Coordinates of C-alpha atoms and ligand atoms in Angstrom, one line a residue:
X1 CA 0.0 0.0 0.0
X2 CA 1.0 3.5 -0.7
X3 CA 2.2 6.3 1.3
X4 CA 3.1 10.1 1.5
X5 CA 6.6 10.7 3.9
X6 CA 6.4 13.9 5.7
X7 CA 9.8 15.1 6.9
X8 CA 8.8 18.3 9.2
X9 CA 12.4 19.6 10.8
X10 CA 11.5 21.9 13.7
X11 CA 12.9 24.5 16.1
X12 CA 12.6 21.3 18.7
X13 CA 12.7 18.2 17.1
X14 CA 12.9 16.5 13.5
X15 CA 9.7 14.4 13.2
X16 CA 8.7 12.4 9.8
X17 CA 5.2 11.0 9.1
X18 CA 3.5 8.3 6.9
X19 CA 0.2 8.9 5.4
X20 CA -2.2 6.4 4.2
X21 CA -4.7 7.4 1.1
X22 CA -7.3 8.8 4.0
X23 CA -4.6 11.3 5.6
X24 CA -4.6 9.2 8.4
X25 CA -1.4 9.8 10.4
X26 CA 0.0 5.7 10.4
X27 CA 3.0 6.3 12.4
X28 CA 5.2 9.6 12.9
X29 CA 9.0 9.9 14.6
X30 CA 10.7 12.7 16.2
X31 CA 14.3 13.1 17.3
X32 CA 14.9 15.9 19.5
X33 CA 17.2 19.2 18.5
X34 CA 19.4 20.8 20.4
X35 CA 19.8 24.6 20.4
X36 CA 22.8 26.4 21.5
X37 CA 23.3 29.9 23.2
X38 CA 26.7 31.1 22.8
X39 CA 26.1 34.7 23.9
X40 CA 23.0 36.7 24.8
X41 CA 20.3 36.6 22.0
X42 CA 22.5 34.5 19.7
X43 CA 20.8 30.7 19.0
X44 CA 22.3 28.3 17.1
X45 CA 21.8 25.0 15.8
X46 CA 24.5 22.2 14.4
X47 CA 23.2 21.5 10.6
X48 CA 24.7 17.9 10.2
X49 CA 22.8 17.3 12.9
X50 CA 19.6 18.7 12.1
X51 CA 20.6 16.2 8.8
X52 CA 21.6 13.3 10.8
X53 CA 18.2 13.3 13.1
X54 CA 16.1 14.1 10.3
X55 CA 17.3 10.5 8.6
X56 CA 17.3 8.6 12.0
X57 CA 13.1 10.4 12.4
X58 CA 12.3 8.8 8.7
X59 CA 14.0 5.4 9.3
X60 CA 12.3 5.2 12.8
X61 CA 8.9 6.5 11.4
X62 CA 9.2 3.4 8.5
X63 CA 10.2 0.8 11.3
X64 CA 7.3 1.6 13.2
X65 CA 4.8 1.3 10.2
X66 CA 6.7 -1.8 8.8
X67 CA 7.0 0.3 6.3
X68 CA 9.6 0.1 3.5
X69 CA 11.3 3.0 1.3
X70 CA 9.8 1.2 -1.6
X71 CA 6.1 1.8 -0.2
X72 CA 6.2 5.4 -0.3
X73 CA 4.8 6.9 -3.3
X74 CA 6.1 10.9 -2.3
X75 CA 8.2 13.1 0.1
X76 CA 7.3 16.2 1.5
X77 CA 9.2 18.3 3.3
X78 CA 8.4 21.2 5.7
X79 CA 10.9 23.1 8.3
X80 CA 11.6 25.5 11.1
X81 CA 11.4 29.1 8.3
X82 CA 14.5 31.4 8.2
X83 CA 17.3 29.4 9.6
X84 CA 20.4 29.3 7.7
X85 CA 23.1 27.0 7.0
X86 CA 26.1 28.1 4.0
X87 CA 27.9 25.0 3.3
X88 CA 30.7 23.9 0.4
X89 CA 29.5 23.0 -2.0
X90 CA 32.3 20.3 -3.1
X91 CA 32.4 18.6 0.8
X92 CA 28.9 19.1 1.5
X93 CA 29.7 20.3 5.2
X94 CA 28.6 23.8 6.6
X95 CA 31.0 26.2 7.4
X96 CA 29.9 27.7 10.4
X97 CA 26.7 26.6 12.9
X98 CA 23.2 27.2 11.4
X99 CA 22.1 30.2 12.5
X100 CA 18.0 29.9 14.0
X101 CA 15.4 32.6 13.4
X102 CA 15.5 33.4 16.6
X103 CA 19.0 34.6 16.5
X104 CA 19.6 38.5 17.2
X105 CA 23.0 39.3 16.2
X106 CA 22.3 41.1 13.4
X107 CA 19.7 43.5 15.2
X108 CA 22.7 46.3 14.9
X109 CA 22.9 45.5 11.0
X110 CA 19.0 45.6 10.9
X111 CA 19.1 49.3 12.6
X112 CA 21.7 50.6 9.8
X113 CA 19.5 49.0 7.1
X114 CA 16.3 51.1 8.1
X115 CA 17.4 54.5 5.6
X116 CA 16.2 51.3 3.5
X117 CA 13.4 50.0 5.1
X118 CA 10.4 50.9 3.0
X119 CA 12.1 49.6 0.1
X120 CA 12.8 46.2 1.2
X121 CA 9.0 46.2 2.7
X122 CA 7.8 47.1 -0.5
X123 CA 9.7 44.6 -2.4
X124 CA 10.0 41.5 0.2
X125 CA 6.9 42.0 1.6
X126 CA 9.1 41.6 5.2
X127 CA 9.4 43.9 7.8
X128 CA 13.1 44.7 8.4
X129 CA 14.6 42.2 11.5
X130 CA 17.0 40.2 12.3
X131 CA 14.5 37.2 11.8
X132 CA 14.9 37.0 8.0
X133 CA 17.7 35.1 6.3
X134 CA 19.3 38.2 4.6
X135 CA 21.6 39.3 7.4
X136 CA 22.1 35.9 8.9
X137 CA 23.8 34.7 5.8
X138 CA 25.7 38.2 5.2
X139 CA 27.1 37.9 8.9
X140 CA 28.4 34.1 7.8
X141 CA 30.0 35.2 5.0
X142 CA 32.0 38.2 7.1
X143 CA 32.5 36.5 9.8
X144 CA 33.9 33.0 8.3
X145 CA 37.3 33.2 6.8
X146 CA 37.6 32.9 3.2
X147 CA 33.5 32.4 3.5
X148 CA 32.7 36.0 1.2
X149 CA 35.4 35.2 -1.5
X150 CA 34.2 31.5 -1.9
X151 CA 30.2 32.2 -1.9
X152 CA 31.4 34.4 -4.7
X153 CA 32.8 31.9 -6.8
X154 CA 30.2 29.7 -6.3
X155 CA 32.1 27.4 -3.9
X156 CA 29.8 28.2 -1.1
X157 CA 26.0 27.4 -1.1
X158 CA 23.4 28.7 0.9
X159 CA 20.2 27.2 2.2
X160 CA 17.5 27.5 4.5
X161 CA 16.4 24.0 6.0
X162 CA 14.2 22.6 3.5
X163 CA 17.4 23.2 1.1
X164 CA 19.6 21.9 3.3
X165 CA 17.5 18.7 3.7
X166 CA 16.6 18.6 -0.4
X167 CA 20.6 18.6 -0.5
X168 CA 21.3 15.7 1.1
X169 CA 18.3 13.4 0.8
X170 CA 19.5 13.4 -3.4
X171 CA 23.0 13.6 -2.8
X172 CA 24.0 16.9 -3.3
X173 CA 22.4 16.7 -6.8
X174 CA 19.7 19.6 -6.2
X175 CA 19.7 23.1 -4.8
X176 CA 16.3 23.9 -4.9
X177 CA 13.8 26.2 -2.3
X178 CA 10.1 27.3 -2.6
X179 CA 8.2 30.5 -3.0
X180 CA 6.9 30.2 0.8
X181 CA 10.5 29.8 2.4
X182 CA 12.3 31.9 -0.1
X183 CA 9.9 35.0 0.8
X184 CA 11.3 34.4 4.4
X185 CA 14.7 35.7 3.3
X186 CA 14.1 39.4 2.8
X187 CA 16.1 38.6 -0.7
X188 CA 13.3 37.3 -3.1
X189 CA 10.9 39.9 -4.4
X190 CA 7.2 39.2 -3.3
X191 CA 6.0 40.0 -6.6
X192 CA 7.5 38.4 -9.3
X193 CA 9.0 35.5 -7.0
X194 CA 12.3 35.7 -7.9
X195 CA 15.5 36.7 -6.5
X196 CA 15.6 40.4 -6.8
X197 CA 19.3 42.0 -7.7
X198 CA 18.9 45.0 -5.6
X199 CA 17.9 43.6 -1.8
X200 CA 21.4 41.1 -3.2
X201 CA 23.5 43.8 -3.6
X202 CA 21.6 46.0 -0.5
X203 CA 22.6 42.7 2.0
X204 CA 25.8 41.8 0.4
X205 CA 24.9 38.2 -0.7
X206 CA 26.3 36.6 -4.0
X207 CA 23.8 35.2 -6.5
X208 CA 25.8 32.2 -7.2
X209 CA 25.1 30.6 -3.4
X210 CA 21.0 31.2 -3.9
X211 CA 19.3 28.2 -4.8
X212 CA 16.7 27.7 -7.9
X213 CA 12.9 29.0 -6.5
X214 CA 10.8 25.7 -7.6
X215 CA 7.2 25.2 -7.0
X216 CA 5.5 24.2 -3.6
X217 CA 3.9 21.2 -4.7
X218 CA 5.9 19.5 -7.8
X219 CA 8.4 16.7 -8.5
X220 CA 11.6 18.7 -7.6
X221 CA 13.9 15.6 -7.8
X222 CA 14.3 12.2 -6.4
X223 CA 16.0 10.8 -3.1
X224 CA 19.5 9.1 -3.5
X225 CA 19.0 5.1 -3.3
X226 CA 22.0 4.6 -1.3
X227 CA 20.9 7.3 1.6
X228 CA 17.2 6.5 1.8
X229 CA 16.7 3.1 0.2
X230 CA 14.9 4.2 -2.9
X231 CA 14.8 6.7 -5.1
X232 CA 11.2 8.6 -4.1
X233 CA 10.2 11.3 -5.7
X234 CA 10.3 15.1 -3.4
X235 CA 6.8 16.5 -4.5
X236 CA 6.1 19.1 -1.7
X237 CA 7.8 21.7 0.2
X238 CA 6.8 24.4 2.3
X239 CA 8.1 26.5 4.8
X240 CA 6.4 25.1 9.0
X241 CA 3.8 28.0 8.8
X242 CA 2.7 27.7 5.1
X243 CA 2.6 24.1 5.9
X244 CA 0.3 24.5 8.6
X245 CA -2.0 26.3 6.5
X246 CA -2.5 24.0 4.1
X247 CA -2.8 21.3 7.1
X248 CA -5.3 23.2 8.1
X249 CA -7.3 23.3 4.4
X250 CA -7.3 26.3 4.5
X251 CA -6.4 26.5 0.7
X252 CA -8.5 30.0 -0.1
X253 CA -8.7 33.6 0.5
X254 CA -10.3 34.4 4.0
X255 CA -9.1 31.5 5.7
X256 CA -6.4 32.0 8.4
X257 CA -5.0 29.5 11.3
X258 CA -2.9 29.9 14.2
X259 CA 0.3 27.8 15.5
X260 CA 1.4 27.3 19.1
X261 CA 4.9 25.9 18.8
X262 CA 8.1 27.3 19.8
X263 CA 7.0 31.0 18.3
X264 CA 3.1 31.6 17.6
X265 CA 2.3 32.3 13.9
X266 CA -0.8 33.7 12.5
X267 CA -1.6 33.3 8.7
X268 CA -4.5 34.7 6.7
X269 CA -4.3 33.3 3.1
X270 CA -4.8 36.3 0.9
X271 CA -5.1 34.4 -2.5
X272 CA -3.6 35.4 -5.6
X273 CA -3.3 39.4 -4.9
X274 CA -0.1 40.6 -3.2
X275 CA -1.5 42.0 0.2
X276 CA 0.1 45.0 2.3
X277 CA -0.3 45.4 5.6
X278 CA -0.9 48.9 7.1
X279 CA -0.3 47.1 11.1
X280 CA 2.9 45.6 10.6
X281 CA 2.3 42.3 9.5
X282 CA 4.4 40.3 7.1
X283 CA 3.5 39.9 3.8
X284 CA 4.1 36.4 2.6
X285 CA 3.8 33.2 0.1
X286 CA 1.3 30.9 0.9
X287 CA 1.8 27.2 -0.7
X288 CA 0.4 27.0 -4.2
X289 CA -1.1 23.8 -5.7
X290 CA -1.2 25.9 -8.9
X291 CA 1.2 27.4 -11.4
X292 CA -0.6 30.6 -9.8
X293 CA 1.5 32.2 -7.1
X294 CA -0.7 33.0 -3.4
X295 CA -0.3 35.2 -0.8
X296 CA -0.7 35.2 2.8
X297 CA -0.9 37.8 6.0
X298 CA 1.5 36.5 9.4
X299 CA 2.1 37.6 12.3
X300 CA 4.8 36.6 14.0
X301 CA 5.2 35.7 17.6
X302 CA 8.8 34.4 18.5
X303 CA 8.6 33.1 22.2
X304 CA 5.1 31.2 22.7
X305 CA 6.0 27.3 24.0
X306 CA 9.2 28.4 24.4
X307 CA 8.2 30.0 27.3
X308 CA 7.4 27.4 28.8
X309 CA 10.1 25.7 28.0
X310 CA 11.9 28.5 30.4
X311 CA 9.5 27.6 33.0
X312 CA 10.5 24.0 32.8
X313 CA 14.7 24.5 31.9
X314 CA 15.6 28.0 33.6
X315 CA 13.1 27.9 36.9
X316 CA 12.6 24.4 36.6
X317 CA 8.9 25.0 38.3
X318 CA 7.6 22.6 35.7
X319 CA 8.4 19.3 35.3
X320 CA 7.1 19.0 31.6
X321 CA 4.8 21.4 29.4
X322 CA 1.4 19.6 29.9
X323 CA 1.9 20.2 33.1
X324 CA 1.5 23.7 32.6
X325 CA -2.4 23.3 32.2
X326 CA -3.6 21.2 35.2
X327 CA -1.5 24.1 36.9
X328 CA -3.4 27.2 35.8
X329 CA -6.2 25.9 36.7
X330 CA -5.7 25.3 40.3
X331 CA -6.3 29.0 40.7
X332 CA -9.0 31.4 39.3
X333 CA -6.9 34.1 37.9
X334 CA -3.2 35.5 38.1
X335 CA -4.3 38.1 40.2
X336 CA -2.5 41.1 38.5
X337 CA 0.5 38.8 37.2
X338 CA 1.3 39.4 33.7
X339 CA 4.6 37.7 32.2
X340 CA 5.9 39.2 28.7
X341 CA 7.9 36.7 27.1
X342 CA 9.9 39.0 25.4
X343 CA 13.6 36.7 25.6
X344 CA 14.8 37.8 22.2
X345 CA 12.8 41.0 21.8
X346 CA 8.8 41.4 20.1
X347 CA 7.8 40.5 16.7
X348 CA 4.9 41.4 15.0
X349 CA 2.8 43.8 15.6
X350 CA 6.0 45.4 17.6
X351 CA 8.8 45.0 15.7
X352 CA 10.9 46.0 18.9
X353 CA 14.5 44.1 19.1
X354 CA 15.9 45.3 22.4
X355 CA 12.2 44.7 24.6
X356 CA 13.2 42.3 26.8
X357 CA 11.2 39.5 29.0
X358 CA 9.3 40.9 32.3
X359 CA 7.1 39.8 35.2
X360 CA 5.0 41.8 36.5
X361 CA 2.3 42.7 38.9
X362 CA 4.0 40.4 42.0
X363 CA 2.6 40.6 45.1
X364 CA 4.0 38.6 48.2
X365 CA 0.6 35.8 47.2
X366 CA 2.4 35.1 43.8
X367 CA 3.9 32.1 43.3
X368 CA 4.5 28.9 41.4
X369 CA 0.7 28.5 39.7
X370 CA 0.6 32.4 39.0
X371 CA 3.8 32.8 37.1
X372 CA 3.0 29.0 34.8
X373 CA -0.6 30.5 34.3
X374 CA 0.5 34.0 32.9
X375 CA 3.2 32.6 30.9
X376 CA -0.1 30.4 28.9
X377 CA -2.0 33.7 28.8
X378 CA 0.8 35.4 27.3
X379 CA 0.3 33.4 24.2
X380 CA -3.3 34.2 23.9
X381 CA -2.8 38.1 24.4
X382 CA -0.1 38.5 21.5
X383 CA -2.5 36.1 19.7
X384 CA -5.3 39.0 20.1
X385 CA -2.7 41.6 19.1
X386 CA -2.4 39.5 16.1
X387 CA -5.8 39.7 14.9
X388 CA -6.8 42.8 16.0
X389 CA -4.0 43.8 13.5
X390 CA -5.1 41.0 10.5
X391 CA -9.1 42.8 11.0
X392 CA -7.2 45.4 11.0
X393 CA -5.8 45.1 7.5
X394 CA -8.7 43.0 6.2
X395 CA -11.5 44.9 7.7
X396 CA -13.3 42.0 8.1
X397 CA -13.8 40.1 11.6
X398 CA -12.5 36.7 11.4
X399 CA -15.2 34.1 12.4
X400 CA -13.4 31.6 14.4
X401 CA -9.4 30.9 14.9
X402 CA -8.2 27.6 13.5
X403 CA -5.1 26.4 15.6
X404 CA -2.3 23.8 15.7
X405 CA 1.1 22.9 17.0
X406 CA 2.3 21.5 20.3
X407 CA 0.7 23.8 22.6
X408 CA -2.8 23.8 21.1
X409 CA -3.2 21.1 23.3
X410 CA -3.7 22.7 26.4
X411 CA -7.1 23.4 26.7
X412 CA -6.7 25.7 30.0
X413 CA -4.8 28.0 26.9
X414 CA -7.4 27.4 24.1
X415 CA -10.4 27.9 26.4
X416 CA -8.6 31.3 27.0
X417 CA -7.3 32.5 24.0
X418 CA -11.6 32.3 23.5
X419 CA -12.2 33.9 26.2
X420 CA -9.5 36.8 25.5
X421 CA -9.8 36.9 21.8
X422 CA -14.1 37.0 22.2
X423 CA -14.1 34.2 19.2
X424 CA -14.8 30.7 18.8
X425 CA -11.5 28.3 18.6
X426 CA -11.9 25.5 16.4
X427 CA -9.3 22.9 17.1
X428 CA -8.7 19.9 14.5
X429 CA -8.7 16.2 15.1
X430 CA -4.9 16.2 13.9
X431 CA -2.4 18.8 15.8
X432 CA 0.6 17.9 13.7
X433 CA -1.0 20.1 10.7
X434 CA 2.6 21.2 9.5
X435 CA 3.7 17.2 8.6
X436 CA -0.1 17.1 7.2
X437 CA 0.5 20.3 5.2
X438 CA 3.6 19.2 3.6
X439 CA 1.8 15.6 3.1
X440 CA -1.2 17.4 1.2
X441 CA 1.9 19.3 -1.3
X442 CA 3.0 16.3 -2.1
X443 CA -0.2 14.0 -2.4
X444 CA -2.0 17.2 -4.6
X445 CA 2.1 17.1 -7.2
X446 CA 2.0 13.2 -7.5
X447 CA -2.1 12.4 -8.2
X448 CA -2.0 10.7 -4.7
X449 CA -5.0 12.8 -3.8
X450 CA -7.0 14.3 -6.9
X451 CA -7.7 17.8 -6.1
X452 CA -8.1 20.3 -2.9
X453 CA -11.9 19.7 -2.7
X454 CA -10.4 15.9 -1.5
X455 CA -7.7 17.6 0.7
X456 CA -10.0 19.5 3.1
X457 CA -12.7 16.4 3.1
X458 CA -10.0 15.1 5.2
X459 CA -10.1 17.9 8.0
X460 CA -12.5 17.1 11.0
X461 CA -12.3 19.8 14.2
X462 CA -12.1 17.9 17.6
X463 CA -12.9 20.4 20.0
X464 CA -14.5 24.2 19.7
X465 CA -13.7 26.8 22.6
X466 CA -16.7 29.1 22.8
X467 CA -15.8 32.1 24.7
X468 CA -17.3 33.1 28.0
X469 CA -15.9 35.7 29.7
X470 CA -18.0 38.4 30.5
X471 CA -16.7 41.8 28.1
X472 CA -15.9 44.2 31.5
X473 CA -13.4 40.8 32.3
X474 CA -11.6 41.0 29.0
X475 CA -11.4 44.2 28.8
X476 CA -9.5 44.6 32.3
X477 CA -7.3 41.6 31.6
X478 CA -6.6 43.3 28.2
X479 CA -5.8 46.9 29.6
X480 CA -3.4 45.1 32.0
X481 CA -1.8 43.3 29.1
X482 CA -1.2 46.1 26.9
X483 CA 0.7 48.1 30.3
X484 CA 2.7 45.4 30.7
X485 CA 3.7 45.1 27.2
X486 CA 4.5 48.9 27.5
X487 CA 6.8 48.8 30.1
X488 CA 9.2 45.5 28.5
X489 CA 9.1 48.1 25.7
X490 CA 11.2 50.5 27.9
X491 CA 13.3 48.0 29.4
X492 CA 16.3 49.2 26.9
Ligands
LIG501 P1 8.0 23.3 17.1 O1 7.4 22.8 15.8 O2 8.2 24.8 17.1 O3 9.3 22.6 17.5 P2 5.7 22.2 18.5 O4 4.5 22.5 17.7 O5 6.2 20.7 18.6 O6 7.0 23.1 18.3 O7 5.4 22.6 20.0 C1 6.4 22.5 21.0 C2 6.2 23.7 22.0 O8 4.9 23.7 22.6 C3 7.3 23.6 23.0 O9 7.8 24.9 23.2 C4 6.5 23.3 24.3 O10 7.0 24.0 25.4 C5 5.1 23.7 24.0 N1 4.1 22.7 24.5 C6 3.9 21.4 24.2 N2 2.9 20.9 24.8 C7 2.3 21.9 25.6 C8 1.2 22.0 26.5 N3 0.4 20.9 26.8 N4 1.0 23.2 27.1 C9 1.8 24.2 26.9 N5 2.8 24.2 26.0 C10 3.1 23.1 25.4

């Protein structure tokens, strides 16, 4: 019987999938990944690891399906957006750690760059940070001796993780990205989809390391026999979020989701007109299944599970994240406890690299339950600033908020980001949308499944939150939010 392989590298782990001909999850693998923190703000990641754990989550994922390589009709591939790994091209290995999305050190470089700002919004579509690929691979190539001269020649090539992965799973025979992560690199024009000469030459990075833009969901290439035991066509890729949305069917104009994973992202699939945001929202590519390029709205939130995270590896008040929930709800409210998880600045709607992460409102009864309950609320409130700033854009009021990733899973959270956001949340049967998402990319290239229509017959919701706070509540819990967020704001 047939299969689709999802390989979905992560900020946390790489996990792969199997899909039977109903979309039904058969078996899934993840191998943990390891972050490192050499200075303040700086995180890093080792690439031939991020390789290495991504094969040993695919052979693990087969062994427990019984599956073999031969069985699997298509790959697709989805990953953590915007990290970046330069490797040679003739040994294959990277030349310095990749460097994650999260990573700050080229805030300083983002400040210089903003005589320049509303010219790489118009044309990107991105909001100038230190988030985006640009600067990370710019600081590589200055930083790494010998790096600039090489990526010059074409002797050095750079990739973002899907890349990377593309790389090795044929052998080094294809250097290939998509629409939806290339638009994460503040180097490919929004418009037209291609790499665009003048945000090159403005960010310092050589042509000849970029790889080819393909399509989202088409036969890019095929695996190399002797690394993955057959040679399987790659049919899908999309960057985690874009993933997600197609997880999430939500394949049309109007339709938006949310993730709760390491960061939080919003997306609002704008269709086939570029959008602009007048809140400070990204401007994106969403996946196409068509020759027909498509847009999407985010918002980005970079510390969401991560906080908790903290909670369990820096205070060590939690012993593990589900433990979070059963924890917030041994108390009625925070009492006046707010925490901003601000760790490596705020992303959208703030755009603010040198907030930093704050507590506030302690009194003398604040303790364990207050701080692990605030830290969950603080995903929900820069959720609402989110879409306050999407209704913003669109005008229109969203109907419901469709949500995924690892955290979705705490109801104590979804029943409040309800409550806070005043909106029904509609959570599907399968959490792991981004593996689905990249799944669908693949099934739609490869006449696995027939058409979209078939696609989102597969999606069922498991659970709605209707919200129940009284308004005078939300309000008050809102007004306490937004003075919190103020004053991490003038923490620099
Ligand atoms: P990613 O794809 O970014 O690696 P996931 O979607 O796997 O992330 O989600 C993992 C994140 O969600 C972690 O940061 C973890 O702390 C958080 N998380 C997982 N389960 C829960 C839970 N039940 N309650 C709160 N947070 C959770």
């Amino acid at each position: 019987m047939p299969y689709i392989l999802s390989l979905d590298e992560g900020t946390t782990s790489a996990r792969a999938a199997l899909y039977d001909q109903q979309a039904r999850r058969v078996s899934m693998a993840a191998v943990p990944i390891v972050s490192h923190f050499p200075q303040p703000g700086w995180v890093e990641q080792d690439a031939s690891l991020i390789w290495t754990s991504q094969l040993q989550a695919v052979r693990n994922t087969l062994g427990l399906a019984a599956v073999t390589p031969n069985d699997v009709h298509a790959i697709g591939i989805t990953n953590q957006r915007e990290t970046t790994v330069v490797w040679d091209r003739a040994t294959g290995q990277p030349v310095a750690p990749a460097i994650v999305w999260q990573c700050r050190r080229t805030a300083a470089r983002c400040r210089d760059l903003s005589a320049h700002a509303a010219k790489i919004t118009r044309k990107s579509g991105l909001v100038v940070d230190a988030y985006f690929s640009g600067t990370k691979i710019e600081w590589i190539l200055d930083n790494v001796d010998g790096a600039r001269a090489k990526a010059v020649n074409g002797d050095l090539l750079f990739g973002n993780i899907d890349t990377w992965l593309i790389w090795n799973l044929t052998g080094g025979r294809v250097h290939v990205t998509d629409p939806t992560n290339a638009s994460r690199t503040m180097l490919m024009n929004l418009a037209t989809g291609d790499w665009d000469s003048e945000l090159l030459s403005l960010l310092n990075v050589p042509r000849a390391m970029l790889p080819a833009i393909v399509p989202s969901s088409a036969v890019i290439g095929h695996t190399d026999a002797a690394i993955i035991g057959a040679e399987i066509p790659i049919a899908g890729i999309a960057g985690d979020q874009q993933a997600a949305l197609a997880g999430q069917a939500c394949f049309a104009k109007g339709l938006s989701k949310n993730t709760y994973g390491t960061g939080c992202f919003a997306l609002l699939h704008a269709g086939a007109t570029e959008p602009v945001s007048e809140n400070r929202l990204l401007a994106t590519r969403a996946a196409s299944t068509t020759k027909e390029a498509q847009f999407a709205v985010e918002g980005s939130i970079f510390i969401a599970g991560a906080a908790v995270q903290w909670l369990r590896d820096k205070l060590g008040i939690i012993d593990n994240a589900p433990e979070s929930e059963m924890i917030a709800m041994s108390i009625p409210s925070t009492a006046g406890v707010y925490v901003v998880p601000a760790f490596v600045g705020l992303g959208a709607p703030h755009w603010d690299a040198e907030a930093r992460a704050e507590i506030t409102g302690l009194t003398l009864g604040s303790g364990r339950a207050e701080i692990v309950r605030a830290t969950l609320e603080s995903m929900a409130y820069q959720t609402r600033e989110l879409i306050q700033a999407m209704e913003g854009d669109s005008g229109a009021r969203l109907a419901e908020l469709r949500v995924d990733g690892g955290a979705a899973a705490n109801n104590f959270l979804m029943q409040f980001q309800a409550d806070i956001l005043d909106r029904p949340v509609v959570r599907p049967a399968d959490l792991e949308t981004t593996a689905l998402g990249a799944a669908f990319l693949a099934g739609l290239a490869t006449g696995f499944w027939k058409s979209e229509a078939e696609v989102q017959s597969f999606w069922r919701a498991e659970r709605v939150f209707e919200p129940q706070m009284p308004t005078s509540e939300r309000d008050t819990l809102w007004s306490g939010w937004q003075r919190a967020v103020a004053k991490a704001r003038s923490n620099c």
